Coordinates of C-alpha atoms in Angstrom, one line a residue:
Chain A
M1 CA 0.0 0.0 0.0
S2 CA 1.2 3.5 -0.8
P3 CA 2.2 5.6 2.2
H4 CA -0.9 7.8 1.8
G5 CA -3.4 5.0 1.4
N6 CA -5.0 3.7 -1.7
P7 CA -8.3 5.4 -2.3
D8 CA -9.6 2.3 -4.1
A9 CA -9.0 0.1 -1.1
P10 CA -9.1 2.2 2.0
A11 CA -8.0 0.7 5.3
S12 CA -11.4 0.5 7.1
S13 CA -11.5 1.0 10.8
A14 CA -14.3 -1.6 11.0
T15 CA -12.1 -4.5 9.7
E16 CA -9.4 -3.3 12.1
I17 CA -11.7 -3.7 15.1
N18 CA -13.0 -7.0 13.8
R19 CA -9.5 -8.5 13.6
E20 CA -8.5 -7.4 17.1
A21 CA -11.8 -7.9 19.0
P22 CA -13.9 -10.6 17.2
N23 CA -16.6 -10.6 19.9
A24 CA -17.3 -6.9 20.0
S25 CA -20.0 -7.2 17.2
P26 CA -19.5 -3.7 15.9
K27 CA -22.3 -1.9 14.2
V28 CA -21.3 -0.4 11.0
E29 CA -23.8 2.0 9.4
A30 CA -23.9 3.8 6.1
A31 CA -24.2 7.2 7.7
P32 CA -25.6 9.8 7.3
E33 CA -29.2 8.6 7.7
A34 CA -30.9 12.0 7.3
G35 CA -32.2 12.6 3.9
P36 CA -31.8 10.5 0.7
A37 CA -28.5 10.2 -1.0
V38 CA -27.8 13.1 -3.3
D39 CA -28.2 12.3 -7.0
H40 CA -25.0 13.5 -8.6
H41 CA -26.7 13.5 -12.0
D42 CA -29.6 15.7 -10.8
R43 CA -29.1 19.1 -12.5
S44 CA -31.3 21.1 -10.2
T45 CA -29.1 20.8 -7.1
W46 CA -25.4 20.4 -6.6
G47 CA -24.2 17.4 -4.7
L48 CA -22.2 17.5 -1.5
W49 CA -18.5 16.6 -1.7
E50 CA -16.0 16.0 1.1
V51 CA -12.6 17.6 0.6
F52 CA -9.2 16.2 1.6
V53 CA -6.1 18.3 1.4
R54 CA -2.4 17.3 1.6
S55 CA -0.4 20.2 3.0
S56 CA 3.0 19.0 1.8
R57 CA 4.8 16.1 0.4
G58 CA 5.1 13.3 2.8
L59 CA 2.0 14.1 4.8
S60 CA -1.3 12.4 4.4
H61 CA -4.5 14.0 3.0
V62 CA -6.5 15.5 5.8
H63 CA -10.2 16.2 5.8
A64 CA -10.6 20.0 5.3
G65 CA -14.3 20.4 4.9
S66 CA -17.1 20.0 2.4
L67 CA -18.6 21.9 -0.5
H68 CA -21.2 21.7 -3.3
A69 CA -20.4 21.0 -6.9
P70 CA -22.2 19.7 -10.0
D71 CA -19.5 17.2 -10.9
A72 CA -16.0 15.9 -9.9
A73 CA -14.1 18.3 -12.1
M74 CA -15.9 21.3 -10.6
A75 CA -15.6 19.9 -7.1
L76 CA -11.8 19.8 -7.5
R77 CA -11.8 23.4 -8.7
N78 CA -14.2 24.6 -6.0
A79 CA -12.0 22.8 -3.4
R80 CA -9.0 24.6 -4.8
D81 CA -10.8 27.9 -4.5
L82 CA -12.3 27.3 -1.0
Y83 CA -9.6 25.3 0.8
T84 CA -6.2 26.2 -0.7
R85 CA -6.5 30.0 -0.7
R86 CA -3.8 30.4 1.9
N87 CA -1.2 28.1 0.4
E88 CA -2.6 25.1 2.3
G89 CA -2.1 22.3 -0.2
V90 CA -0.2 20.5 -2.8
S91 CA -2.8 17.9 -3.5
I92 CA -6.6 17.6 -3.2
W93 CA -9.0 14.7 -3.1
V94 CA -12.7 15.1 -3.4
V95 CA -15.2 12.4 -2.6
P96 CA -19.0 12.4 -2.9
A97 CA -20.2 12.7 0.6
D98 CA -22.6 9.8 0.2
A99 CA -19.7 7.5 -0.8
I100 CA -18.3 7.7 2.7
A101 CA -19.4 5.0 5.2
A102 CA -19.0 6.3 8.8
S103 CA -19.0 4.6 12.1
D104 CA -22.1 5.0 14.3
P105 CA -21.6 7.7 16.9
D106 CA -24.0 5.8 19.3
S107 CA -21.8 2.7 19.4
K108 CA -18.8 4.6 20.7
G109 CA -18.6 2.3 23.7
S110 CA -18.4 -1.0 21.9
F111 CA -16.5 0.4 19.0
F112 CA -13.8 2.5 20.4
E113 CA -13.4 2.0 24.1
S114 CA -12.2 -1.6 24.1
P115 CA -8.5 -0.6 23.6
Q116 CA -8.6 1.5 26.7
G117 CA -6.7 -0.1 29.6
K118 CA -4.8 -2.5 27.3
D119 CA -1.5 -1.0 28.1
Y120 CA 0.3 -4.1 26.8
R121 CA -0.5 -2.9 23.3
H122 CA 1.9 -0.1 23.8
A123 CA 5.7 -0.5 23.6
T124 CA 6.1 1.5 26.8
Y125 CA 4.3 -1.3 28.7
Y126 CA 7.4 -3.5 28.4
T127 CA 10.7 -3.1 30.2
K128 CA 13.8 -3.3 28.2
S129 CA 15.7 -6.4 28.6
E130 CA 19.3 -6.1 29.6
G131 CA 21.8 -5.9 26.9
V132 CA 19.4 -5.1 24.1
K133 CA 20.8 -2.4 21.9
H134 CA 19.2 0.1 19.6
L135 CA 15.8 0.3 21.4
Chain B
M1 CA -4.9 48.8 -2.1
S2 CA -2.2 49.0 0.5
T3 CA -1.9 51.3 3.4
P4 CA 1.4 53.3 3.6
E5 CA 2.5 51.0 6.4
A6 CA 2.1 47.9 4.3
T7 CA 4.3 49.2 1.5
E8 CA 7.1 49.4 3.9
T9 CA 6.9 45.7 4.8
T10 CA 10.2 44.1 4.0
G11 CA 9.6 40.4 4.4
H12 CA 7.1 37.7 4.8
G13 CA 5.7 37.3 8.3
D14 CA 5.6 33.8 9.6
I15 CA 1.9 32.9 9.9
S16 CA 2.3 29.2 9.5
T17 CA 0.3 27.1 11.9
G18 CA -1.4 23.7 12.0
V19 CA -0.2 20.2 11.7
A20 CA 3.5 21.0 11.3
G21 CA 3.5 22.9 14.6
G22 CA 2.0 19.9 16.4
D23 CA -0.8 22.0 17.9
S24 CA -3.9 19.7 18.2
N25 CA -6.2 22.7 18.3
A26 CA -5.0 24.1 15.0
S27 CA -6.7 23.9 11.6
A28 CA -6.4 20.5 9.8
T29 CA -4.5 22.3 7.1
R30 CA -1.5 24.5 7.4
I31 CA -1.5 28.0 6.0
T32 CA 1.6 29.8 4.8
P33 CA 2.1 33.1 3.0
G34 CA 4.2 31.5 0.3
N35 CA 6.9 33.3 -1.4
A36 CA 6.1 35.3 -4.5
L37 CA 6.5 38.7 -6.0
R38 CA 4.2 41.1 -4.2
P39 CA 3.3 44.7 -5.0
E40 CA 5.0 45.7 -1.8
D41 CA 8.3 44.3 -3.1
I42 CA 8.0 46.4 -6.2
A43 CA 7.1 49.5 -4.1
L44 CA 10.3 48.9 -2.1
E45 CA 12.4 48.6 -5.2
V46 CA 10.9 51.9 -6.4
K47 CA 11.5 53.6 -3.1
T48 CA 15.1 52.5 -2.9
G49 CA 15.7 53.6 -6.4
L50 CA 16.5 50.1 -7.7
V51 CA 13.9 50.4 -10.6
K52 CA 12.5 53.3 -12.5
P53 CA 10.5 52.7 -15.7
T54 CA 10.9 54.9 -18.7
E55 CA 7.9 57.1 -19.8
D56 CA 7.0 54.5 -22.4
I57 CA 7.2 51.5 -20.1
A58 CA 5.2 53.3 -17.5
E59 CA 2.5 54.2 -20.0
Y60 CA 2.4 50.5 -21.0
A61 CA 2.3 49.3 -17.4
L62 CA -0.5 51.7 -16.8
R63 CA -2.6 50.2 -19.6
L64 CA -2.2 46.6 -18.3
G65 CA -2.8 47.8 -14.7
D66 CA -6.0 49.6 -15.6
D67 CA -7.3 46.6 -17.4
A68 CA -6.8 44.4 -14.4
L69 CA -8.0 47.1 -11.9
I70 CA -11.3 47.7 -13.7
L71 CA -11.9 43.9 -14.1
A72 CA -11.2 43.4 -10.4
Q73 CA -13.8 46.0 -9.5
R74 CA -16.3 44.5 -11.9
L75 CA -15.8 40.9 -10.6
G76 CA -15.9 42.1 -7.0
H77 CA -19.5 43.0 -7.5
W78 CA -20.3 39.3 -7.7
I79 CA -19.3 38.7 -4.1
S80 CA -22.5 37.6 -2.3
R81 CA -24.4 37.5 -5.6
A82 CA -23.0 34.5 -7.4
P83 CA -25.3 31.5 -8.2
E84 CA -23.6 29.4 -5.4
L85 CA -21.4 30.1 -2.5
E86 CA -18.5 28.1 -4.1
E87 CA -18.8 30.2 -7.3
D88 CA -18.9 33.4 -5.2
I89 CA -15.5 32.6 -3.8
A90 CA -14.1 31.4 -7.2
L91 CA -15.0 34.8 -8.7
G92 CA -13.7 36.6 -5.6
N93 CA -10.4 34.8 -6.0
I94 CA -10.1 35.8 -9.6
A95 CA -11.0 39.4 -8.7
L96 CA -8.2 39.4 -6.1
D97 CA -5.7 37.9 -8.6
Q98 CA -6.5 40.7 -11.0
L99 CA -6.3 43.3 -8.2
G100 CA -2.8 41.9 -7.4
H101 CA -1.7 42.3 -11.0
A102 CA -3.2 45.8 -11.1
R103 CA -1.3 46.8 -7.9
S104 CA 2.0 45.6 -9.3
F105 CA 1.6 47.3 -12.7
L106 CA 0.3 50.6 -11.2
T107 CA 3.0 50.6 -8.5
Y108 CA 5.6 50.2 -11.2
A109 CA 4.0 52.7 -13.6
G110 CA 3.7 55.3 -10.8
A111 CA 7.4 55.2 -10.2
A112 CA 7.9 57.2 -13.4
W113 CA 5.7 60.0 -12.2
D114 CA 6.4 59.9 -8.4
K115 CA 2.9 58.5 -7.8
S116 CA 1.7 55.6 -5.7
E117 CA -0.7 52.9 -6.8
D118 CA -3.4 54.6 -4.8
D119 CA -2.8 58.0 -6.5
L120 CA -3.2 56.3 -9.8
A121 CA -6.2 54.2 -8.9
Y122 CA -8.2 56.7 -6.9
F123 CA -7.2 60.1 -8.1
R124 CA -7.4 59.9 -11.9
R125 CA -10.4 60.9 -13.9
E126 CA -12.3 58.8 -16.4
H127 CA -10.4 60.0 -19.5
E128 CA -7.1 59.3 -17.8
F129 CA -7.8 55.6 -17.5
R130 CA -6.2 53.4 -20.2
S131 CA -8.2 50.2 -20.0
V132 CA -9.8 48.8 -23.1
Q133 CA -13.6 48.8 -23.1
L134 CA -14.1 45.0 -22.7
F135 CA -13.0 45.2 -19.0
E136 CA -15.7 47.8 -18.1
Q137 CA -18.6 45.9 -19.7
P138 CA -21.4 45.2 -17.2
N139 CA -21.4 41.8 -15.5
G140 CA -24.8 41.0 -16.9
D141 CA -26.0 37.6 -15.9
F142 CA -23.6 34.8 -14.9
A143 CA -23.1 33.7 -18.5
A144 CA -22.2 37.2 -19.6
T145 CA -19.6 37.4 -16.9
I146 CA -18.2 34.0 -18.0
A147 CA -18.1 35.2 -21.6
R148 CA -16.1 38.3 -20.6
Q149 CA -13.8 36.1 -18.4
F150 CA -13.3 33.7 -21.3
V151 CA -12.1 36.4 -23.6
V152 CA -10.1 38.2 -21.0
S153 CA -8.3 35.1 -19.6
Y154 CA -7.3 33.7 -23.0
Y155 CA -6.0 37.2 -24.0
Q156 CA -4.2 37.8 -20.8
Y157 CA -2.6 34.4 -20.8
E158 CA -1.1 34.9 -24.3
L159 CA 0.0 38.4 -23.3
Y160 CA 1.7 37.5 -20.0
R161 CA 3.2 34.3 -21.4
R162 CA 5.2 36.4 -23.9
L163 CA 5.7 39.3 -21.4
T164 CA 7.8 37.0 -19.2
E165 CA 10.5 37.4 -21.8
S166 CA 10.4 41.2 -21.7
T167 CA 13.7 43.0 -21.6
D168 CA 12.2 45.0 -18.7
A169 CA 12.9 42.8 -15.6
T170 CA 10.0 44.2 -13.6
L171 CA 7.4 43.7 -16.3
A172 CA 8.8 40.2 -16.8
A173 CA 8.6 39.4 -13.1
I174 CA 5.0 40.7 -12.8
A175 CA 4.0 38.6 -15.9
A176 CA 5.7 35.5 -14.5
K177 CA 3.6 35.7 -11.4
A178 CA 0.4 36.6 -13.3
V179 CA 0.6 34.0 -16.0
K180 CA 0.0 31.1 -13.6
E181 CA -3.0 32.8 -12.1
V182 CA -4.5 33.7 -15.4
D183 CA -3.9 30.1 -16.6
Y184 CA -6.4 29.0 -13.9
H185 CA -8.8 31.8 -15.0
R186 CA -8.8 30.2 -18.4
D187 CA -9.6 26.8 -17.0
H188 CA -12.4 28.4 -14.9
S189 CA -14.1 30.1 -17.8
A190 CA -13.6 27.2 -20.2
Q191 CA -15.2 24.8 -17.7
W192 CA -18.2 27.1 -17.4
I193 CA -18.5 27.7 -21.2
L194 CA -18.8 23.9 -21.6
R195 CA -21.3 23.5 -18.8
L196 CA -23.5 26.4 -19.7
A197 CA -23.5 25.5 -23.4
G198 CA -24.1 21.9 -22.7
G199 CA -26.5 22.4 -19.8
T200 CA -30.2 23.3 -20.3
E201 CA -31.7 25.1 -23.2
E202 CA -31.9 28.2 -21.0
S203 CA -28.2 28.1 -20.0
R204 CA -27.2 27.6 -23.6
T205 CA -29.3 30.5 -24.8
R206 CA -27.8 32.7 -22.1
M207 CA -24.2 31.6 -23.0
I208 CA -24.7 32.4 -26.6
H209 CA -26.2 35.8 -25.7
G210 CA -23.3 36.5 -23.3
L211 CA -20.7 35.9 -26.0
R212 CA -22.6 38.2 -28.4
L213 CA -22.6 40.9 -25.8
M214 CA -18.8 40.8 -25.3
W215 CA -17.6 40.0 -28.7
P216 CA -17.7 43.6 -30.2
Y217 CA -15.0 44.5 -27.7
V218 CA -12.6 41.7 -28.7
N219 CA -10.9 43.6 -31.6
E220 CA -9.7 46.4 -29.4
L221 CA -7.6 44.0 -27.4
F222 CA -5.4 43.3 -30.4
Q223 CA -4.8 46.8 -31.8
D224 CA -1.2 48.0 -32.1
D225 CA -0.3 51.7 -31.8
D226 CA 2.9 53.7 -31.8
L227 CA 3.6 52.9 -28.1
T228 CA 3.3 49.2 -28.4
Q229 CA 5.2 49.1 -31.7
R230 CA 8.1 51.1 -30.2
L231 CA 8.2 48.9 -27.1
A232 CA 7.8 45.6 -29.0
Q233 CA 10.7 46.5 -31.2
A234 CA 12.8 47.1 -28.1
G235 CA 11.7 43.7 -26.8
A236 CA 10.1 45.3 -23.7
A237 CA 6.5 44.8 -24.6
V238 CA 4.3 42.5 -26.7
A239 CA 2.6 43.7 -29.8
P240 CA -1.1 43.1 -29.2
S241 CA -1.7 42.0 -32.8
S242 CA 0.9 39.2 -32.3
L243 CA -1.5 37.5 -29.8
R244 CA -4.4 37.2 -32.1
E245 CA -3.6 34.0 -33.9
D246 CA -3.0 31.9 -30.8
F247 CA -6.1 33.5 -29.1
D248 CA -8.3 32.7 -32.1
R249 CA -7.1 29.1 -32.2
L250 CA -7.4 28.4 -28.5
I251 CA -10.8 29.9 -28.1
A252 CA -12.0 28.1 -31.2
D253 CA -11.0 24.8 -29.5
V254 CA -13.2 25.5 -26.5
L255 CA -16.1 26.9 -28.6
N256 CA -16.0 23.8 -30.9
E257 CA -16.2 21.5 -28.0
A258 CA -19.1 23.5 -26.6
E259 CA -20.7 23.4 -30.1
L260 CA -20.8 27.2 -30.1
E261 CA -19.7 29.6 -32.8
V262 CA -17.6 32.8 -32.7
P263 CA -20.3 35.5 -32.7
D264 CA -20.7 37.3 -36.0
V265 CA -21.1 40.9 -34.7
P266 CA -19.5 44.1 -35.8
A267 CA -16.6 45.5 -33.7
A268 CA -17.1 48.4 -31.4
P269 CA -15.0 51.5 -32.2
G270 CA -12.8 51.1 -29.1
G271 CA -10.4 53.9 -27.9
G272 CA -10.0 52.9 -24.3
R273 CA -6.2 53.1 -24.6
Y274 CA -6.6 56.9 -25.3
G275 CA -9.2 57.5 -22.6
K276 CA -12.3 57.0 -24.7
H277 CA -14.6 54.8 -22.7
S278 CA -18.1 53.5 -22.8
E279 CA -20.8 55.0 -20.5
Y280 CA -20.1 52.4 -17.9
L281 CA -16.6 53.4 -16.7
G282 CA -17.7 56.6 -15.0
Y283 CA -20.1 54.7 -12.7
I284 CA -17.4 52.1 -11.8
L285 CA -15.0 54.9 -10.9
A286 CA -17.5 56.8 -8.9
E287 CA -18.1 53.7 -6.7
M288 CA -14.4 52.7 -6.6
Q289 CA -13.0 56.1 -5.8
V290 CA -15.6 57.7 -3.5
L291 CA -14.1 56.6 -0.2
A292 CA -10.6 57.6 -1.1
R293 CA -11.7 60.9 -2.4
E294 CA -13.9 61.6 0.7
H295 CA -11.1 60.9 3.0
P296 CA -7.8 61.6 1.2
G297 CA -4.8 60.1 2.8
A298 CA -6.8 57.9 5.2
S299 CA -5.5 54.4 5.9
W300 CA -7.5 51.4 6.9

């Protein structure tokens, strides 16, 4: 995988949780539930797009905000005009907002709190053995 | 336009913040001022006596500065009035780009006559402005503005592209900064020409009408005169007529793709370069200049 993630095969947080805590039965929902998905071919309204900006080489794209645009080409241009006016970026991704699956805010406990208290997952939990170099 | 204090700025302030600083409360993206030629840099060179244009060069810079200034004022009127918020900002960005070019050209031109950019922008009268008439044409509807942007950006791109090779170092430097920005303006207008022409019947009708409104003023952009001929021979300026062929070819590419035709309309008489303007410029100047004239010397 490329250092900045492959947009075609994103590393999903859901599979991450599944692998580490098989019994947690996480609830994954295609958020947002409010309102029907925006039809990107509908000419009467512009669809919602999420914008990700990379501020410099070597850093990852970071979610910067959202915008409206009639198509992907214009979404990129609008993103350039809205989110890189102060020299913020060297690369932009735009994604239709309804193409993003998000974790359910209500299942925070089962989804995200399991790693708490599991100190042994951090390197600092372990004491360095004698004679080990380069640690 | 700048305040007197701003023209004395000597370097870029460090306003960087965000991820690189490691502040978790900062914006997700990092902002920096970048590093490019600013009007203040030219003002500083003028002030320290590093550059001083000849009378001819100053007159030429005044023409290009006035074009950009009047267009910036026109485009600024779209702020809060564009069809969508996103387009509002796109047009505002283009207006600010043009204002930046205007400030650079006027600062440089003013050096010949011991005048500041503000003196030239706010304290000249209508017949002293040297912009061609296309730039002062009313915004009309969105399609008319796009038609004007289409002509302007393709003209300015060809002009600035060549002006980067000017024997006058300051003109070349201003053009080098401007040409990248104008390249984006070309893309912006071409994208909209395609979408409006290929959108609904209504948008197509308006696009065709917008092009017809602006086309009479195209000829004036490419007229040579004694000044441009003298400067072009010296390698300092670009002969306007030399831009026509590339302009015609490139706009034809976009119009063909949009299945539009070059409007068949007679050319307007022109004369903007000699202070002859259409009835619109006076109103633009009244609005643009009123504050500076009410409070001369005020800074804000």
